[in-house]
Amino acid sequence: MKIATLGPEGTFSHEAVLKFIEYPTQDDLLFCSTIYDIFEAVKKDWATHGIVPMENSVSGSIWFTVDALSEFDLNIIEEILIPINHNLAGNCLKAKEVTKLYCHQQAYTQCERFVRENMKKAKVVYTASNGESAALLLNDLNTNNIDKKDKSNKNKIINNINKTDEKVAAIVPRLALDKYRLKLIMKNIQDNKYNTTKFVVISKKDTKSTGKDRTTLSIYPSIDK
């Protein structure tokens, strides 16, 4: 079995994979950059299964997935519900100190009230995934550490010397927090504590009808009004 899902490691999609298969090896996983890439991986047999986000209880349908389902001749064989708990990680003690915030668009939408009320100084930098938010934060923190060690060395050119005082943070899942060993500023910052995302498992193979199955319909009008 080979499972394609959104990467890098530490995303909610990765968490959905761990719920679908408890102890996957690296050979079992194929991390993709986009939802379209996941569908293509299954279509071209680079993966036997794909796991993609379908709908969020707060922000609604994931239209990239809906559109891909109509384009690719693949089957939904299972659904997985993942509680969405967002965490704020970074190099400061309080949210109000943050000057730069990495976050995925969906994560921002689901934490918008908290960000507006508690991070008024933060410049928001949107990322391709929650895992990328964590990776970019880690990269900034590592750069800061290098700057602190090397800025007194006149023989080296320090490109990011001003970044040492920057208060940088990211909105990340718990899995990414643990994976990248990030410092937690505040947990569960999502605006809705019942926030849940439905993921679906896609495959070329279909499953037998159980009599209690769900059907997903996408309707595309011939005339745009």
XYZ file of C-alpha atoms in Angstrom:
225
model
C 0.000 0.000 0.000
C 1.218 3.463 -0.927
C -0.680 6.504 0.368
C -0.442 9.952 -1.202
C -1.385 12.968 0.905
C -0.549 16.623 1.451
C 2.922 17.269 2.794
C 5.317 17.955 4.238
C 5.087 15.847 7.383
C 3.034 17.245 10.239
C -0.124 18.288 8.379
C -3.672 17.372 9.380
C -3.654 15.220 6.239
C -0.681 13.343 7.705
C -2.725 12.896 10.881
C -5.568 11.444 8.792
C -3.107 8.967 7.265
C -2.100 7.835 10.758
C -5.761 7.204 11.534
C -6.173 5.192 8.314
C -3.001 3.134 8.806
C -1.548 3.163 12.309
C 2.159 2.583 11.738
C 3.116 3.578 8.180
C 6.746 3.409 7.109
C 8.378 6.077 4.954
C 7.925 3.753 1.976
C 4.169 3.751 2.611
C 3.873 7.535 2.241
C 4.032 9.908 -0.697
C 3.825 13.554 0.357
C 2.480 15.841 -2.376
C 2.427 19.616 -2.787
C -1.182 19.965 -3.954
C -4.501 18.137 -3.855
C -4.349 17.779 -7.643
C -0.980 16.014 -7.313
C -2.559 13.468 -4.958
C -5.284 12.601 -7.465
C -2.712 12.351 -10.240
C -0.508 10.058 -8.126
C -3.395 7.617 -7.646
C -4.434 7.828 -11.305
C -0.890 7.047 -12.498
C -0.418 4.242 -9.925
C 2.323 6.073 -8.038
C 0.088 5.447 -5.016
C -2.684 2.943 -4.319
C -4.630 5.392 -2.153
C -4.907 9.118 -1.645
C -6.152 10.979 1.417
C -7.528 14.477 0.817
C -9.526 17.034 2.834
C -13.150 17.195 1.674
C -15.029 19.511 4.011
C -14.422 21.602 7.119
C -17.185 22.259 9.624
C -16.224 25.970 9.802
C -14.960 26.987 6.364
C -17.031 24.568 4.254
C -16.136 22.458 1.231
C -12.578 22.151 -0.045
C -13.256 23.071 -3.661
C -9.936 21.794 -4.982
C -11.046 18.326 -3.858
C -14.589 18.703 -5.187
C -13.302 19.764 -8.608
C -10.699 16.984 -8.717
C -13.336 14.359 -7.906
C -15.282 15.408 -11.000
C -12.158 15.375 -13.176
C -10.598 12.063 -12.125
C -12.326 8.683 -12.403
C -11.572 7.629 -8.824
C -13.683 6.284 -5.968
C -14.180 7.451 -2.406
C -13.782 4.322 -0.301
C -13.703 5.733 3.232
C -14.060 8.949 5.200
C -12.006 10.052 8.195
C -12.996 12.773 10.681
C -10.155 14.726 12.279
C -10.723 17.277 15.098
C -8.892 20.463 14.108
C -6.948 21.887 17.023
C -4.613 24.706 16.038
C -1.570 25.636 18.108
C 0.578 28.758 18.124
C 4.311 28.026 18.159
C 7.219 30.459 18.012
C 10.117 32.174 19.732
C 8.207 34.470 22.081
C 6.213 34.124 25.278
C 2.943 35.809 24.306
C 0.850 36.008 21.147
C 0.801 39.825 21.237
C 4.589 39.890 20.715
C 4.425 38.150 17.312
C 5.537 40.290 14.345
C 5.467 37.598 11.643
C 2.993 34.724 11.451
C 3.218 31.736 9.113
C -0.111 30.038 8.433
C -2.111 28.193 5.812
C -5.133 30.076 4.451
C -7.556 27.554 5.974
C -5.778 27.772 9.335
C -6.043 31.567 9.274
C -9.754 31.391 8.449
C -10.329 29.021 11.368
C -8.309 31.189 13.803
C -9.076 34.639 12.376
C -10.781 36.078 15.452
C -7.911 34.994 17.697
C -5.293 36.435 15.319
C -7.100 39.768 14.949
C -7.602 40.190 18.683
C -4.255 38.896 19.942
C -1.671 39.444 17.190
C -2.293 42.988 16.010
C 1.388 43.528 15.080
C 1.756 40.306 13.104
C 2.394 40.288 9.370
C 0.651 37.189 8.003
C 2.637 35.030 5.565
C 0.456 32.409 3.872
C 1.890 28.949 3.213
C 0.967 25.937 1.086
C 0.244 23.697 4.096
C 0.327 23.562 7.885
C 3.432 21.417 7.645
C 5.152 24.092 5.569
C 4.237 26.687 8.210
C 6.117 24.624 10.780
C 9.083 24.072 8.448
C 9.387 27.791 7.626
C 9.210 28.704 11.302
C 11.940 26.202 12.105
C 14.069 27.611 9.284
C 13.681 31.142 10.674
C 14.574 30.018 14.182
C 17.659 28.173 12.933
C 18.702 31.265 10.965
C 18.306 33.354 14.091
C 20.536 30.981 16.036
C 23.220 31.164 13.328
C 23.044 34.952 13.316
C 23.535 35.142 17.080
C 26.627 32.949 16.881
C 28.201 34.541 13.800
C 27.369 38.248 13.784
C 30.611 39.121 15.600
C 32.705 37.304 12.991
C 33.887 39.967 10.539
C 35.027 37.360 8.013
C 31.481 36.140 7.380
C 28.597 37.839 5.632
C 25.443 37.638 7.726
C 22.438 38.178 5.497
C 19.748 37.984 8.181
C 21.364 39.844 11.044
C 18.217 41.892 11.720
C 16.133 38.746 12.156
C 17.542 38.008 15.603
C 15.005 40.360 17.230
C 12.050 39.234 15.126
C 9.222 37.540 16.979
C 8.112 34.864 14.570
C 5.365 32.266 15.001
C 3.273 29.743 13.096
C -0.162 28.172 13.414
C 0.486 24.429 13.422
C -1.153 21.077 14.260
C 0.019 19.122 17.289
C 1.722 16.606 15.005
C 3.899 19.348 13.463
C 4.612 20.803 16.890
C 6.062 17.467 17.988
C 7.704 16.624 14.648
C 9.684 19.864 14.436
C 10.154 20.233 18.219
C 8.699 23.730 18.255
C 8.094 25.845 21.337
C 4.396 26.118 22.191
C 3.069 29.619 22.868
C -0.625 28.730 23.142
C -2.701 25.664 22.302
C -6.185 25.336 20.821
C -6.402 28.837 19.329
C -9.120 27.896 16.799
C -12.223 30.088 17.009
C -14.578 27.090 17.087
C -13.672 24.364 19.558
C -15.809 21.854 17.614
C -13.854 22.454 14.391
C -13.615 19.216 12.389
C -12.390 18.313 8.905
C -13.695 15.379 6.898
C -11.014 13.635 4.863
C -11.777 11.058 2.199
C -9.712 8.117 1.009
C -9.615 7.843 -2.787
C -8.643 4.819 -4.854
C -9.069 3.258 -8.291
C -10.668 0.266 -6.620
C -14.214 0.469 -5.344
C -15.634 -1.088 -2.186
C -18.646 -3.342 -1.826
C -21.918 -1.688 -0.924
C -22.850 -2.042 2.744
C -26.380 -0.661 2.523
C -25.340 2.256 4.750
C -23.136 4.080 2.268
C -23.037 7.800 1.530
C -23.129 9.300 -1.940
C -21.364 12.519 -2.908
C -22.848 14.579 -5.756
C -21.266 17.484 -7.622
C -23.628 19.470 -9.853
C -22.180 21.692 -12.577
C -24.811 23.864 -14.359
C -24.396 24.151 -18.132
C -25.108 27.885 -17.910
C -23.357 30.168 -15.428
C -25.935 32.482 -13.850
